[in-house]
């Protein structure tokens, strides 16, 4: 059974060895990966990476760190860019009060535009949320009341309140290498309680390398360690986690399935 790395950043300069990186992922049992946009202005590079490598799909969006740095894309512009066959989602977008790089009102406005694009396109939304649990839950509830949209709380490190709000609203939750960290007991409790049919695994590479790779550059091959940790936390076999998270990824990123990626081992 093979895995899907649901969130990485292969356009970052850390991956000068991109072909070798993808090759190591495939050799490790990671058949596909989704490289996530942090700047709408970089979409051409993301498209180039995906079209050159059948294992890779991409998204389009503006990270909250960049919300004030590039022209704000309208929902209509995002929808048009996302129409490309290998673009499988909107985002990542959201709120980050840990670094507060963008003014909070700007980040929220950009985030709501991405929600509107997800709603209009029918594509899923990749959400970044850090130290912004209350405001994130409020926006998600307000926007869901305006019309349904699909979304994942990526690299989940928030509190139980946001987790429960996400589950109530039908969102997915994605766990990264943070799940393996020594101080992540509270996160492991949330992972234990997360419904297995609503969970994804990711690397967020090049960041957050899991144990035993801490301190090194992260890469998609290492998502195997996060899946192992999730299996241990849930008390189930690795194959069960691999099967479930792969199926969940293809249900969430349904354009990957439309492109021929199978739920079984590829």
Coordinates of C-alpha atoms in Angstrom, one line a residue:
X1 CA 0.0 0.0 0.0
X2 CA 1.4 3.4 -1.0
X3 CA 1.0 6.8 0.6
X4 CA 0.2 10.3 -0.7
X5 CA 2.0 13.3 0.7
X6 CA -0.9 15.7 0.8
X7 CA 1.1 18.8 1.4
X8 CA 4.7 19.8 0.5
X9 CA 6.5 22.7 -1.2
X10 CA 8.6 21.4 -4.1
X11 CA 8.9 24.8 -5.6
X12 CA 11.1 26.0 -2.7
X13 CA 14.8 26.5 -3.4
X14 CA 15.6 23.7 -0.8
X15 CA 14.8 21.2 -3.6
X16 CA 17.5 21.8 -6.1
X17 CA 17.6 18.0 -6.3
X18 CA 13.9 17.8 -7.2
X19 CA 14.0 14.7 -9.5
X20 CA 16.0 12.8 -6.9
X21 CA 13.6 13.9 -4.2
X22 CA 10.6 12.6 -6.1
X23 CA 12.5 9.4 -6.8
X24 CA 13.3 8.8 -3.2
X25 CA 9.6 9.4 -2.3
X26 CA 8.4 6.8 -4.8
X27 CA 11.1 4.3 -3.6
X28 CA 9.8 4.8 -0.1
X29 CA 6.3 4.0 -1.0
X30 CA 4.9 7.6 -1.6
X31 CA 3.3 7.4 -5.1
X32 CA 2.1 11.0 -5.3
X33 CA 2.5 14.3 -3.7
X34 CA 0.7 17.7 -3.8
X35 CA 3.0 20.7 -4.0
X36 CA 1.2 23.6 -2.3
X37 CA 1.1 27.2 -3.5
X38 CA 2.2 30.0 -1.2
X39 CA 2.1 32.8 -3.8
X40 CA -0.3 33.1 -6.7
X41 CA 2.5 34.7 -8.6
X42 CA 4.5 31.5 -8.6
X43 CA 1.8 29.4 -10.2
X44 CA 3.7 29.0 -13.4
X45 CA 6.6 27.3 -11.6
X46 CA 4.2 24.9 -9.8
X47 CA 2.5 24.1 -13.1
X48 CA 5.9 23.4 -14.6
X49 CA 6.8 21.0 -11.8
X50 CA 3.6 19.1 -12.0
X51 CA 3.5 18.7 -15.7
X52 CA 7.1 17.4 -15.8
X53 CA 6.5 14.8 -13.1
X54 CA 3.4 12.5 -13.2
X55 CA 3.7 11.9 -9.4
X56 CA 3.1 15.6 -8.6
X57 CA -0.1 17.8 -8.6
X58 CA -0.3 21.4 -7.4
X59 CA -2.6 24.0 -5.9
X60 CA -3.0 27.8 -6.3
X61 CA -3.3 30.3 -3.4
X62 CA -1.6 32.8 -1.2
X63 CA -0.2 31.9 2.2
X64 CA -1.1 34.3 5.1
X65 CA 2.6 35.2 5.4
X66 CA 2.3 36.6 1.8
X67 CA -1.2 38.1 1.9
X68 CA 0.2 41.6 2.0
X69 CA 3.0 41.1 -0.4
X70 CA 1.3 40.3 -3.7
X71 CA -1.8 41.6 -5.4
X72 CA -4.9 40.1 -3.9
X73 CA -6.4 37.6 -6.3
X74 CA -10.1 37.8 -6.8
X75 CA -12.2 34.6 -6.4
X76 CA -12.8 34.7 -10.1
X77 CA -9.0 34.8 -10.8
X78 CA -8.3 31.9 -8.5
X79 CA -11.1 29.8 -10.1
X80 CA -9.6 30.5 -13.5
X81 CA -6.1 29.5 -12.5
X82 CA -7.4 26.4 -10.7
X83 CA -9.1 25.1 -13.9
X84 CA -5.9 23.6 -15.0
X85 CA -6.2 19.8 -15.0
X86 CA -3.3 19.3 -12.6
X87 CA -4.3 22.0 -10.2
X88 CA -6.3 20.1 -7.5
X89 CA -7.1 22.7 -4.8
X90 CA -7.3 26.3 -3.7
X91 CA -4.7 27.5 -1.1
X92 CA -3.0 27.4 1.1
X93 CA -4.6 30.4 2.8
X94 CA -5.7 31.3 6.3
X95 CA -4.5 33.0 9.4
X96 CA -1.2 33.0 11.2
X97 CA -1.0 34.9 14.5
X98 CA 2.3 33.3 15.5
X99 CA 4.4 35.3 13.1
X100 CA 1.8 38.0 12.2
X101 CA 3.6 38.8 9.0
X102 CA 0.5 40.2 7.3
X103 CA -2.0 42.6 8.9
X104 CA -4.7 40.4 10.4
X105 CA -7.5 42.1 8.5
X106 CA -5.7 41.7 5.2
X107 CA -5.0 38.0 5.9
X108 CA -8.7 37.5 6.8
X109 CA -9.9 39.2 3.6
X110 CA -7.5 37.1 1.4
X111 CA -8.6 34.0 3.3
X112 CA -12.3 34.7 2.7
X113 CA -11.6 35.3 -1.1
X114 CA -10.0 31.8 -1.2
X115 CA -13.1 30.4 0.5
X116 CA -15.3 32.0 -2.1
X117 CA -13.1 30.5 -4.8
X118 CA -13.3 27.0 -3.3
X119 CA -17.1 27.4 -3.0
X120 CA -17.4 28.6 -6.6
X121 CA -15.1 26.1 -8.2
X122 CA -16.1 23.1 -6.1
X123 CA -12.4 22.5 -5.4
X124 CA -11.1 21.8 -1.9
X125 CA -9.4 24.5 0.2
X126 CA -6.1 24.0 2.0
X127 CA -6.2 26.0 5.3
X128 CA -3.2 27.3 7.3
X129 CA -4.0 28.2 10.9
X130 CA -1.5 28.9 13.6
X131 CA -2.3 30.5 17.0
X132 CA -5.6 31.8 15.5
X133 CA -8.0 29.2 16.7
X134 CA -10.9 31.4 17.8
X135 CA -10.9 33.7 14.7
X136 CA -10.4 30.7 12.4
X137 CA -13.4 28.9 13.9
X138 CA -15.5 32.0 13.6
X139 CA -14.6 32.6 10.0
X140 CA -15.2 28.9 9.1
X141 CA -18.7 29.0 10.7
X142 CA -19.6 32.3 9.1
X143 CA -18.5 31.2 5.7
X144 CA -20.1 27.7 5.9
X145 CA -23.4 29.5 6.7
X146 CA -23.0 31.3 3.4
X147 CA -22.5 28.1 1.5
X148 CA -20.8 24.8 1.8
X149 CA -17.2 24.2 0.8
X150 CA -14.6 21.5 1.3
X151 CA -11.5 22.1 3.3
X152 CA -8.6 20.6 5.3
X153 CA -6.9 22.0 8.4
X154 CA -3.4 21.3 7.2
X155 CA -0.4 20.6 9.5
X156 CA -2.8 20.6 12.4
X157 CA -1.2 21.9 15.6
X158 CA -4.1 23.8 17.0
X159 CA -6.2 23.1 20.1
X160 CA -9.1 20.7 20.6
X161 CA -11.6 23.5 20.1
X162 CA -10.6 24.1 16.5
X163 CA -10.4 20.4 15.9
X164 CA -13.9 19.9 17.1
X165 CA -15.2 22.9 15.1
X166 CA -13.6 21.4 12.0
X167 CA -15.1 18.0 12.6
X168 CA -18.5 19.6 13.2
X169 CA -18.2 21.5 9.8
X170 CA -17.2 18.4 7.9
X171 CA -13.5 19.4 7.4
X172 CA -10.5 17.1 7.0
X173 CA -7.5 17.3 9.3
X174 CA -3.9 16.7 8.2
X175 CA -1.0 15.6 10.4
X176 CA 2.6 16.3 9.8
X177 CA 5.9 15.3 11.4
X178 CA 5.0 17.3 14.4
X179 CA 3.0 14.2 15.4
X180 CA 6.3 12.5 16.1
X181 CA 7.8 15.2 18.3
X182 CA 8.5 14.6 22.0
X183 CA 6.3 17.5 23.2
X184 CA 3.2 16.6 21.1
X185 CA 1.2 14.6 23.5
X186 CA -1.9 16.8 23.2
X187 CA -1.7 16.6 19.4
X188 CA -1.4 12.8 19.6
X189 CA -4.6 12.7 21.7
X190 CA -6.4 14.7 19.0
X191 CA -5.0 12.4 16.3
X192 CA -6.2 9.4 18.3
X193 CA -9.7 10.8 18.3
X194 CA -9.8 12.0 14.7
X195 CA -12.1 9.8 12.6
X196 CA -9.9 7.7 10.3
X197 CA -12.0 8.7 7.3
X198 CA -11.2 12.4 7.8
X199 CA -7.5 12.3 8.2
X200 CA -4.6 13.0 5.8
X201 CA -0.9 12.8 6.2
X202 CA 1.7 15.3 5.0
X203 CA 5.3 16.5 5.3
X204 CA 5.0 20.3 4.8
X205 CA 8.5 19.7 3.4
X206 CA 11.0 21.2 3.5
X207 CA 9.9 21.9 7.1
X208 CA 9.1 19.9 10.2
X209 CA 11.0 16.7 9.5
X210 CA 9.7 13.9 11.6
X211 CA 11.7 11.7 14.0
X212 CA 14.2 10.2 13.2
X213 CA 15.0 13.0 10.7
X214 CA 14.7 16.0 13.0
X215 CA 17.1 18.8 12.2
X216 CA 17.4 17.8 8.6
X217 CA 15.6 19.0 5.5
X218 CA 12.2 17.3 5.2
X219 CA 11.1 15.7 2.0
X220 CA 8.0 13.7 0.8
X221 CA 9.6 10.3 1.5
X222 CA 9.5 11.1 5.2
X223 CA 5.7 11.1 5.3
X224 CA 6.0 7.4 5.9
X225 CA 7.2 8.2 9.5
X226 CA 4.1 10.4 10.1
X227 CA 1.9 7.5 8.9
X228 CA 3.7 5.1 11.2
X229 CA 3.2 7.5 14.2
X230 CA -0.5 7.9 13.3
X231 CA -0.9 4.1 13.2
X232 CA 0.7 3.8 16.6
X233 CA -1.4 6.5 18.1
X234 CA -4.6 4.9 16.8
X235 CA -3.5 1.4 17.7
X236 CA -4.1 0.1 14.1
X237 CA -1.8 -1.5 11.5
X238 CA 0.3 0.8 9.3
X239 CA -1.5 -0.7 6.2
X240 CA -4.8 0.4 7.5
X241 CA -3.6 4.0 8.0
X242 CA -2.0 4.0 4.5
X243 CA -5.1 2.7 2.9
X244 CA -7.4 5.2 4.7
X245 CA -5.2 8.3 4.2
X246 CA -4.7 7.4 0.5
X247 CA -8.4 7.0 0.0
X248 CA -9.1 10.2 1.9
X249 CA -6.5 12.2 -0.1
X250 CA -8.2 11.1 -3.4
X251 CA -11.7 11.8 -2.0
X252 CA -10.5 15.3 -1.0
X253 CA -8.3 16.0 -4.0
X254 CA -10.8 14.4 -6.3
X255 CA -9.1 15.8 -9.5
X256 CA -6.3 13.4 -8.8
X257 CA -8.7 10.5 -9.0
X258 CA -10.1 12.0 -12.2
X259 CA -6.6 12.0 -13.6
X260 CA -6.3 8.3 -13.0
X261 CA -4.7 8.0 -9.6
X262 CA -6.1 4.9 -7.9
X263 CA -7.2 4.4 -4.4
X264 CA -5.3 1.1 -4.2
X265 CA -1.5 0.8 -4.3
X266 CA -0.2 2.6 -7.4

